[in-house]
Short mmCIF file of C-alpha atoms and ligand atoms in Angstrom, two decimals:
data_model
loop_
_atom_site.label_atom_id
_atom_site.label_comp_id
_atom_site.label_asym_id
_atom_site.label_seq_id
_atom_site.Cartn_x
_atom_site.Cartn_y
_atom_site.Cartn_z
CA UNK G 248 21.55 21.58 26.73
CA UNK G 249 24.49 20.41 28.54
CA UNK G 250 27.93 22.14 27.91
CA UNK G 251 29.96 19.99 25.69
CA UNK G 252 33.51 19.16 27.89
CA UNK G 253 36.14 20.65 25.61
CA UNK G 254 39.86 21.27 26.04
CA UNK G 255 40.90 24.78 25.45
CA UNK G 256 43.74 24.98 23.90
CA UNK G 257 46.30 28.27 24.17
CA UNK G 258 45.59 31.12 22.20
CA UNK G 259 41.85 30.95 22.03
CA UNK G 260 39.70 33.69 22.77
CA UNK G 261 37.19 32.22 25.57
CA UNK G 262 34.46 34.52 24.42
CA UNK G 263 35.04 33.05 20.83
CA UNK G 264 34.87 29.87 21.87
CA UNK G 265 31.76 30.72 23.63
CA UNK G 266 29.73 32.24 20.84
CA UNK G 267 30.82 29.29 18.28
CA UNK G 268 29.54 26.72 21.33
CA UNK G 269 26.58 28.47 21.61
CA UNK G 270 25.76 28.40 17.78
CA UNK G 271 26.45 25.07 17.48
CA UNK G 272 23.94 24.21 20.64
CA UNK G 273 21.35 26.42 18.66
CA UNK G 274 22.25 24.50 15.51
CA UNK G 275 21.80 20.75 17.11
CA UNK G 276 19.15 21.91 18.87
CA UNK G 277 17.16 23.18 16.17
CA UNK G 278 17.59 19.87 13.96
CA UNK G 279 14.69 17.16 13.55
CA UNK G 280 16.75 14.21 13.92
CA UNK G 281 18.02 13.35 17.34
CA UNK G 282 21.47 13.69 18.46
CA UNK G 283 23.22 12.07 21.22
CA UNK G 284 27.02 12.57 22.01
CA UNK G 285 28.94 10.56 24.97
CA UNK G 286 31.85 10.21 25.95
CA UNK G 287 34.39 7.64 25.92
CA UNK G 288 32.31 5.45 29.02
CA UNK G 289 29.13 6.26 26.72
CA UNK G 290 28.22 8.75 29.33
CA UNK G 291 25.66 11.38 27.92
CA UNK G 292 27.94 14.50 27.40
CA UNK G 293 24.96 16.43 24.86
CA UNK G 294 22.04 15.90 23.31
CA UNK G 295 19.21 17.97 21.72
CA UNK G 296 15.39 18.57 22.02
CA UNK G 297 14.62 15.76 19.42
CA UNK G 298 16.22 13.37 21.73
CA UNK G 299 13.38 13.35 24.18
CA UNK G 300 10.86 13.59 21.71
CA UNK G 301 12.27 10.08 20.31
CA UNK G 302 12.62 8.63 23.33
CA UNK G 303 9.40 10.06 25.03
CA UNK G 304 10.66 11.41 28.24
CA UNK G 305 11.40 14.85 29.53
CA UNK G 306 13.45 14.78 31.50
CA UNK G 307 17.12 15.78 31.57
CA UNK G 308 19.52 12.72 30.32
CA UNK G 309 23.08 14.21 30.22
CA UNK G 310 25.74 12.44 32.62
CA UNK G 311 23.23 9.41 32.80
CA UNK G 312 25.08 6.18 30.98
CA UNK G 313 24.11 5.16 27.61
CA UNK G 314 22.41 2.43 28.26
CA UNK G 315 20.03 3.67 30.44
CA UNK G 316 18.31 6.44 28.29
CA UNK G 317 18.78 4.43 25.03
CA UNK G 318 17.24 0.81 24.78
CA UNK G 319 16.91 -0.85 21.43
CA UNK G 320 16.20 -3.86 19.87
CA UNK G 321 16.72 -6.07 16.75
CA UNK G 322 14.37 -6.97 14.00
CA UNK G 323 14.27 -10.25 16.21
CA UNK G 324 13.14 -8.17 19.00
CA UNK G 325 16.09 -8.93 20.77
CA UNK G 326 17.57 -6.65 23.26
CA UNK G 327 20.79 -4.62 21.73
CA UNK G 328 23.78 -3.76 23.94
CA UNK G 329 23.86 -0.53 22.98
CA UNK G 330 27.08 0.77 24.37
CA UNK G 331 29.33 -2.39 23.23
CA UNK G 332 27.71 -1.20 19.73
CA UNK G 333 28.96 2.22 20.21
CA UNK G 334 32.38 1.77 21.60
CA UNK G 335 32.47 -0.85 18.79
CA UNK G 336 32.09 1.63 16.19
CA UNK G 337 35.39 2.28 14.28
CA UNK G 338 33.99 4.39 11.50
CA UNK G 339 30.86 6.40 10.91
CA UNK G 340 28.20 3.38 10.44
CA UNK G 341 24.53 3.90 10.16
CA UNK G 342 21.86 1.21 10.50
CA UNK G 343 17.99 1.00 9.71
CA UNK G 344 17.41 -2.22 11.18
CA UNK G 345 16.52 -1.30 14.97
CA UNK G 346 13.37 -0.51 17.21
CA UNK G 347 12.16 1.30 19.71
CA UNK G 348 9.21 0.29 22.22
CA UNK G 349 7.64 2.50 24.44
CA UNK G 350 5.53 2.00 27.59
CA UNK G 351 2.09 2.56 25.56
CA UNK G 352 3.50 -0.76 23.80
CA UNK G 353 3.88 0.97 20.45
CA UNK G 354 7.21 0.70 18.30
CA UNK G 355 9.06 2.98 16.26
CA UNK G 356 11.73 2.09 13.62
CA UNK G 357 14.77 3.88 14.07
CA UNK G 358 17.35 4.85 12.04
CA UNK G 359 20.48 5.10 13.60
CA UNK G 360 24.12 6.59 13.24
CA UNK G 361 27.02 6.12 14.93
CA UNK G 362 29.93 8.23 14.66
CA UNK G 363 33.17 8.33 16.52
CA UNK G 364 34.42 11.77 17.17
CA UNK G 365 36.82 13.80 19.59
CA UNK G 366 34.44 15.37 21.48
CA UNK G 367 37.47 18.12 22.28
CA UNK G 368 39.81 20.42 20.20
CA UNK G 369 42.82 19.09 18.54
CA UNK G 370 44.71 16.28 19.14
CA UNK G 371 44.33 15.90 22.34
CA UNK G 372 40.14 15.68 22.71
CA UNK G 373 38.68 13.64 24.34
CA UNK G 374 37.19 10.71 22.22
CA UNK G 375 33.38 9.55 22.08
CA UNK G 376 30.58 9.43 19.93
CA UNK G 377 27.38 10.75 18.14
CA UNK G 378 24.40 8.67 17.68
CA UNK G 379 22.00 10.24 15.32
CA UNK G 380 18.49 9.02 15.38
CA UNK G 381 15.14 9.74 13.53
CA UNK G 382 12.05 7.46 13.43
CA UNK G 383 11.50 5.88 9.93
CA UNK G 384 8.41 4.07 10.71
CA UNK G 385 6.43 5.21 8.21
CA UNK G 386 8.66 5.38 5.49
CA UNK G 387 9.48 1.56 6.31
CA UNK G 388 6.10 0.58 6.27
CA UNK G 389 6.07 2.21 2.89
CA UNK G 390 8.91 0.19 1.61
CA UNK G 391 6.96 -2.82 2.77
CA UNK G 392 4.25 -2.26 0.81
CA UNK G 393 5.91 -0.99 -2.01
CA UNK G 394 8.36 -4.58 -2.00
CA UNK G 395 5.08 -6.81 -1.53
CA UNK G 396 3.27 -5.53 -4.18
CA UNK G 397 6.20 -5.50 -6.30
CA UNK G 398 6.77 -9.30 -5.34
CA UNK G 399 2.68 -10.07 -5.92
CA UNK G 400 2.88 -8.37 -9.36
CA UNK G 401 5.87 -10.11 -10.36
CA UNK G 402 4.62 -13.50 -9.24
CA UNK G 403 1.31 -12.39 -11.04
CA UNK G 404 3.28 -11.58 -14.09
CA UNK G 405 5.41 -14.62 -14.22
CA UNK G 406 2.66 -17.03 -14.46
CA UNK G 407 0.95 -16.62 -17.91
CA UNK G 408 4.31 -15.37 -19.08
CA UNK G 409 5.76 -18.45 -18.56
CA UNK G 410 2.84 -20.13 -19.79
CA UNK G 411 2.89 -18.22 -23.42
CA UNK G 412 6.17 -18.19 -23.74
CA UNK G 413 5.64 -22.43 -23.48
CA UNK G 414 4.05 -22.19 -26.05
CA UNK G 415 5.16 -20.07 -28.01
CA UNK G 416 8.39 -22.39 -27.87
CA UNK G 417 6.30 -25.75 -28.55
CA UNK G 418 4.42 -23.69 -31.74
CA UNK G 419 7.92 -22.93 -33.00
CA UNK G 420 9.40 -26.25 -32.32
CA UNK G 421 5.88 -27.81 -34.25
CA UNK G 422 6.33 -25.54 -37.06
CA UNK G 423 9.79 -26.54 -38.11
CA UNK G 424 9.60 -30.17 -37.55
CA UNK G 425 6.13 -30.42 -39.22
CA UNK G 426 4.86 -27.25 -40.18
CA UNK G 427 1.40 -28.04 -39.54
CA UNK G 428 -0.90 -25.44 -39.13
CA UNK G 429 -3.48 -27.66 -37.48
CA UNK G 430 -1.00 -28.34 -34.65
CA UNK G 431 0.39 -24.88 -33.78
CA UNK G 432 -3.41 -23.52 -33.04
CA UNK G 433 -3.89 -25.23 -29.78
CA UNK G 434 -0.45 -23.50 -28.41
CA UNK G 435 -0.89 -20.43 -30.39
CA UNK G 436 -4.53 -19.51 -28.85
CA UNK G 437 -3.37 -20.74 -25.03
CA UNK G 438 -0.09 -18.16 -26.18
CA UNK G 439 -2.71 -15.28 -27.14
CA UNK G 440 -4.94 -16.19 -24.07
CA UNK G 441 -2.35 -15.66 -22.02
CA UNK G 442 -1.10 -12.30 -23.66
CA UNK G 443 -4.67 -11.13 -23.34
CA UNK G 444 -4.95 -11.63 -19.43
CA UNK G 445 -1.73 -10.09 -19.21
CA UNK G 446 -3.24 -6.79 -21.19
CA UNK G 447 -5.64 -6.95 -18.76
CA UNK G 448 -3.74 -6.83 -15.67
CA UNK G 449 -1.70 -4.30 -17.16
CA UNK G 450 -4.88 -2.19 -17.75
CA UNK G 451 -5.97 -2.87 -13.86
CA UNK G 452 -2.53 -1.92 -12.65
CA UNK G 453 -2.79 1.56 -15.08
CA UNK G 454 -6.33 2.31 -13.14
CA UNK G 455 -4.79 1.43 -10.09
CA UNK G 456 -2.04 3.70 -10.14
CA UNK G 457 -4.66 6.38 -11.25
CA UNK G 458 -6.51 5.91 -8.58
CA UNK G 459 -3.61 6.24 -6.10
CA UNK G 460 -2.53 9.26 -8.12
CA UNK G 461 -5.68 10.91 -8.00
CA UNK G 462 -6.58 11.41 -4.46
CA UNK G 463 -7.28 14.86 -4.84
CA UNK G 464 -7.95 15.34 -8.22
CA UNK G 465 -11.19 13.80 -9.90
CA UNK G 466 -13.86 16.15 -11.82
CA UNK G 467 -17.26 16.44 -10.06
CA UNK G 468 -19.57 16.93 -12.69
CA UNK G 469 -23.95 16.65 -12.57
CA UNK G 470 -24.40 12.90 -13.55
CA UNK G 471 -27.76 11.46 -15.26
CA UNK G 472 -27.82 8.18 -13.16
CA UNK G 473 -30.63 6.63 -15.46
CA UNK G 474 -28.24 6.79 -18.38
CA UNK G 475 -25.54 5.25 -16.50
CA UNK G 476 -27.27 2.15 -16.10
CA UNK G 477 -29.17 1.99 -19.01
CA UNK G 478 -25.95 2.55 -21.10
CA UNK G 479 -24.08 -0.65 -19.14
CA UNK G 480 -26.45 -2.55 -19.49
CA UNK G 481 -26.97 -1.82 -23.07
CA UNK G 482 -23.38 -2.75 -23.51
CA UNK G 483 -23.07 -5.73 -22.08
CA UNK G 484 -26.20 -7.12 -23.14
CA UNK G 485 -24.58 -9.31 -26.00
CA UNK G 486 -22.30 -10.03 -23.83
CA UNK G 487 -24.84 -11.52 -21.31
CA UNK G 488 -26.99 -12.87 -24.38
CA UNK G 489 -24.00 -14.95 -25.36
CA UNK G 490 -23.90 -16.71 -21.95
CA UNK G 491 -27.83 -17.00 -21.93
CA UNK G 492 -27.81 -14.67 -19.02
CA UNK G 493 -30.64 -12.25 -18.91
CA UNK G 494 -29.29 -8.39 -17.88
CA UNK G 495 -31.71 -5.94 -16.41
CA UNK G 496 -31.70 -2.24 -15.63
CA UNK G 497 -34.01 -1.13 -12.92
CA UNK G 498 -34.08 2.23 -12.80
CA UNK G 499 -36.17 4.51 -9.78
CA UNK G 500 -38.18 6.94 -11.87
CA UNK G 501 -37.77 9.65 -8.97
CA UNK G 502 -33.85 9.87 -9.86
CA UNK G 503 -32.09 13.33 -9.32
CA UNK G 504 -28.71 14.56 -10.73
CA UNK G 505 -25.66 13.18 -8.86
CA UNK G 506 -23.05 14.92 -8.12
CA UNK G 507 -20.14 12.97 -8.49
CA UNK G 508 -17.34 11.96 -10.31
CA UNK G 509 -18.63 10.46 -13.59
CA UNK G 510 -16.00 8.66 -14.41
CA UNK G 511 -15.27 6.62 -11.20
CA UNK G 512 -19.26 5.78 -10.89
CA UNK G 513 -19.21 3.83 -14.33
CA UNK G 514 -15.94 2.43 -13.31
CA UNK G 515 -17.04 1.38 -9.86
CA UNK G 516 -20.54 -0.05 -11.75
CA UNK G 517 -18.76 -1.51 -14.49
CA UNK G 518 -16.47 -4.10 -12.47
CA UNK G 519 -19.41 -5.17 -10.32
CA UNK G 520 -21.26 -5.96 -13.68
CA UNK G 521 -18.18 -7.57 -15.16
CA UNK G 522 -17.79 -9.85 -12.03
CA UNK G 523 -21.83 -10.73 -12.10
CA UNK G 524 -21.28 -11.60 -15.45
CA UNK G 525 -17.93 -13.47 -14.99
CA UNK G 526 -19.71 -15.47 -12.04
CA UNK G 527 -22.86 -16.48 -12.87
CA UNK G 528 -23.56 -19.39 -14.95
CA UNK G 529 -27.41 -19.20 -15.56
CA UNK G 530 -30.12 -16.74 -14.18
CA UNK G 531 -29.95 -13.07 -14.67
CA UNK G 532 -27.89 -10.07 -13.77
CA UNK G 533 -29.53 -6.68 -12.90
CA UNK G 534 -28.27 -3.24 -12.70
CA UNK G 535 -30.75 -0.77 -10.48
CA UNK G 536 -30.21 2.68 -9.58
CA UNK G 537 -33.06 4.20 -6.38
CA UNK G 538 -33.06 7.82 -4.85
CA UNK G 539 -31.92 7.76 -1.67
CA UNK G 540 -31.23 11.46 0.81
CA UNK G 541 -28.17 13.07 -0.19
CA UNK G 542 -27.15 10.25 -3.20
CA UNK G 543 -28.48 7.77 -5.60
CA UNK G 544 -27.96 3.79 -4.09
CA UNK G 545 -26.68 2.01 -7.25
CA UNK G 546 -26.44 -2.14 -7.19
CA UNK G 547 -25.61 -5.08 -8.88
CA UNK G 548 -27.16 -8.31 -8.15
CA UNK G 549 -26.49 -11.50 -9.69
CA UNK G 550 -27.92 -15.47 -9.36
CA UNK G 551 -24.44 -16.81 -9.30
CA UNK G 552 -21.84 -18.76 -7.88
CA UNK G 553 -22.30 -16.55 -4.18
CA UNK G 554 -19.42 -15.88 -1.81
CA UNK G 555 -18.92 -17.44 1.29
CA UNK G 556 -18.69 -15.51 4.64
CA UNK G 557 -15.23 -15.89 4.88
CA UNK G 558 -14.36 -14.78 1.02
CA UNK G 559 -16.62 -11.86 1.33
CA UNK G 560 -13.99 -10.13 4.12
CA UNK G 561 -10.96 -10.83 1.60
CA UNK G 562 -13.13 -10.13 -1.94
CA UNK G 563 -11.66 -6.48 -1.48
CA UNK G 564 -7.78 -7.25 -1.11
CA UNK G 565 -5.32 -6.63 -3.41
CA UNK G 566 -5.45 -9.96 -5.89
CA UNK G 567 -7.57 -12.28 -3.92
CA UNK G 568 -9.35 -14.54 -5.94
CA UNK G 569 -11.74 -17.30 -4.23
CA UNK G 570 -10.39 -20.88 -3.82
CA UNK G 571 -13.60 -21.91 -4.69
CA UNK G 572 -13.38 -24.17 -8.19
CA UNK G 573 -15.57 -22.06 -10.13
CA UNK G 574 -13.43 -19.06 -9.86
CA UNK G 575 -11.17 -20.57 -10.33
CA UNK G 576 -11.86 -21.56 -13.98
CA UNK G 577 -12.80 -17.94 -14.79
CA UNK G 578 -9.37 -16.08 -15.38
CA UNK G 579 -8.92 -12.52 -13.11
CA UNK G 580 -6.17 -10.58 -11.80
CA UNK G 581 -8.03 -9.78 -8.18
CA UNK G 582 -7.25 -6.47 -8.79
CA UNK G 583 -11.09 -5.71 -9.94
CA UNK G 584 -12.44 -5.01 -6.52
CA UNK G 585 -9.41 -3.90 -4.66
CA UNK G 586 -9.18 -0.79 -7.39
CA UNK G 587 -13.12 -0.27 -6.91
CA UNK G 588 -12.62 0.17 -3.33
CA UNK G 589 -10.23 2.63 -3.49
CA UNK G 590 -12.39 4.25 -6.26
CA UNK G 591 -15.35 4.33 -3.54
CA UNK G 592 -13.32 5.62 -0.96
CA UNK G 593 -11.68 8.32 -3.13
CA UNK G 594 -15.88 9.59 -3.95
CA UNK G 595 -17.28 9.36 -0.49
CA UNK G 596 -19.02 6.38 -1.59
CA UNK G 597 -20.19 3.16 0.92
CA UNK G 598 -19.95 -0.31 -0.88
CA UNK G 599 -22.29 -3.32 0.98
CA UNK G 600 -22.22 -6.80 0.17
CA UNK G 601 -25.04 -9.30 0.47
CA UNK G 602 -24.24 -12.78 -1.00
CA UNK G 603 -25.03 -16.42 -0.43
CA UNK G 604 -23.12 -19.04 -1.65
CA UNK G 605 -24.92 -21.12 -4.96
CA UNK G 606 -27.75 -18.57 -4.33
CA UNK G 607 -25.93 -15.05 -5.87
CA UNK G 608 -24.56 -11.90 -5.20
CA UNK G 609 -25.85 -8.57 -4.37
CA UNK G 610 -23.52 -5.59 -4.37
CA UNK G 611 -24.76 -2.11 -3.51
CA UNK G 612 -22.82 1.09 -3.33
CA UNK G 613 -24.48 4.36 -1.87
CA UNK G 614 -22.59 7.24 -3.45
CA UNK G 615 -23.34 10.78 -2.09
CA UNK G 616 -23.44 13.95 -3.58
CA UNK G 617 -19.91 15.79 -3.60
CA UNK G 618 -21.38 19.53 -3.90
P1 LIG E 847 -11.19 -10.99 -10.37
O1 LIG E 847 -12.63 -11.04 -10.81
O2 LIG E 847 -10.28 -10.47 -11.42
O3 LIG E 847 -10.73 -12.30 -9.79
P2 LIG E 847 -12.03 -9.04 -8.37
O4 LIG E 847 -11.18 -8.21 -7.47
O5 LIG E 847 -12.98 -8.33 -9.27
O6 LIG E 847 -11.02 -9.96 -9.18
O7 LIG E 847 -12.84 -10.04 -7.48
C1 LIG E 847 -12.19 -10.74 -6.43
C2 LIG E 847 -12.89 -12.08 -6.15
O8 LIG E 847 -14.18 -11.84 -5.59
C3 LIG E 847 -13.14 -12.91 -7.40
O9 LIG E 847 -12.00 -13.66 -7.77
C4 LIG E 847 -14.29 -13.79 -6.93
O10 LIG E 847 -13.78 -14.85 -6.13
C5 LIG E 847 -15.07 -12.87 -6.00
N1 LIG E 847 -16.23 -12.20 -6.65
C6 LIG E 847 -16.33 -10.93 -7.08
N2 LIG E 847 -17.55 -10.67 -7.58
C7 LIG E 847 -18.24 -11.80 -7.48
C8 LIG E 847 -19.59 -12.18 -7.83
N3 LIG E 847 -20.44 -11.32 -8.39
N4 LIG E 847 -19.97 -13.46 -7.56
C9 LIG E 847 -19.13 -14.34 -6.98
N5 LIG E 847 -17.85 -14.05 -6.64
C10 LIG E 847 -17.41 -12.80 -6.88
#
């Protein structure tokens, strides 16, 4: 590291001075966030190891002008005059709005500080300035997700709120101009359909957060994959019966134990039944279960509505629903598959899709044993 210029003042020890420069070298030196001092022209006067691990280079940088070493740009990806923002820096300022871009053509978001200081003793120091700089990419990308989903969930929200709260009004306004009963059911079960979707949605975004929660943490127990699907299909067959649908189990007499995480499985099985269910309008809807090396292959298969090509890449995004009409009518948050996904991933487990559209829907999951 480059010796900081100082003015030395009467009546200090040199070898004082020395020692304290030299701690205060180690103590830059050893910090993770880059720091870059120049002087009053915004030539390099010090700077520490982080420095060229931010900027990528190695080698030295002191005496070199600002502007040279340090190029950054806007959120516009506009070229920043870096030194007119430094020697335009009246009090400590820090921004977390600028890039980096280096030769491989990546980017890194920087965070950035400016400080003007006397780089000297006393009153009579020289002036200049610290930059302090640390890469934030990843926390920004963070943020990003974290403010889209918040804006997706809110938008989500807002619909059927608005929507019961409507009607909530309307039943209220009915009730004391006529008080007919007959009236107020119309807006009173749109009201309780709407507070119902919004349970559910709640529920996905609970299972959700579980699932982001739990990425180390799920029991692996020894599961009986015959009584997984017999029991979902036994549960949903009035369900099925009450749409006319027929719902099958086809179960591989050869089945081992699983190993796996009980819970996630019947989750995981549970939405792709659900869906089959919610998207198929006549035909049948069967669960199967076959022994495969190293797992059991579970699927779903339904003679629905289908998915086109272009749906089935988006099916697993967080609250895509299909355009086409037919989901449409069917209410869903989206969240269904996006959470099953993440389920899969979190137990090892490979989820394929075979579907065509007005023909129906085959969803098959291969999920290994964990022990
Ligand atoms: P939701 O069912 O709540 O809309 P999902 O995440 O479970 O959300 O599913 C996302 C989309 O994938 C659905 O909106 C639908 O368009 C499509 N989809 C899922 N399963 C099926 C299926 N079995 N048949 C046809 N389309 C399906």
């Amino acid at each position: 590291m480059p010796d900081l210029q100082t003015a030395n003042p009467v009546n200090v020890d040199p070898a004082k001075v020395n020692i304290e420069h030299q701690r205060l070298a180690s103590l830059i030196n050893s910090m993770s966030d880059s720091v870059i001092a120049v002087d009053e022209n915004c030539l390099v006067v010090l700077y520490n190891a982080a420095t060229l691990n931010i900027l990528d280079i190695n080698t030295a940088i002191e005496t070199q002008p600002l502007h040279k070493v340090l190029k950054i740009y806007n959120k516009d990806n506009e070229p920043v005059d870096i030194e007119s923002l430094v020697t335009s820096t009246k009090i400590p300022t820090s921004t977390r709005n600028y890039l980096l871009h280096y030769t491989d053509n990546s980017s890194a978001n920087l965070y950035l500080s400016i400080a003007p200081v006397h780089l000297g003793y006393g009153q009579v120091g020289q002036q200049g300035y610290v930059l302090v700089m640390r890469d934030i990419t990843r926390e920004k990308s963070l943020e990003e997700e974290r403010d889209e989903f918040i804006s997706v969930v809110s938008h989500e929200l807002r619909t059927p709120i608005t929507i019961a709260e409507g009607n909530i009004s309307n039943a209220q306004f009915v009730a004391n101009k006529t008080g007919d009963i007959e009236k107020l059911k119309p807006a009173l079960e749109e009201a309780h359909r709407q507070i119902l979707f919004l349970a559910d949605m709640i529920n996905d975004l609970a299972t959700l957060s579980r699932a982001e929660r739990a990425k180390l943490t799920f029991e692996i127990s020894a599961i009986n994959a015959h009584d997984i699907v017999q029991n979902l299909v036994n549960s949903y067959r009035s369900e099925a019966k009450s749409k006319g649908l027929e719902l099958k189990a086809e179960i591989d007499p050869r089945l081992e134990l699983l190993q796996s995480s009980e819970l996630y499985v019947r989750e995981i099985l549970q939405n792709f039944v659900t869906n089959s269910l919610k998207y198929t309008q006549t035909g049948a809807v069967t669960v199967g279960a076959r022994q495969q090396p190293g797992g059991v292959e579970f699927w779903v298969s339904d003679t629905g509505i289908g998915i086109s090509k272009t749906d089935q890449q988006n099916i697993f995004n967080k609250f895509f629903r299909s355009e086409d009409y037919r989901t449409k009518e069917t209410k869903g948050t989206g969240l269904g598959l996006y959470i099953t996904r993440k389920l899969a991933t979190l137990i090892k487990a490979a989820i394929h899709i075979q579907s065509e559209l007005n023909k129906g829907s085959v969803f098959t999951i291969f999920v290994p044993n964990l022990r």
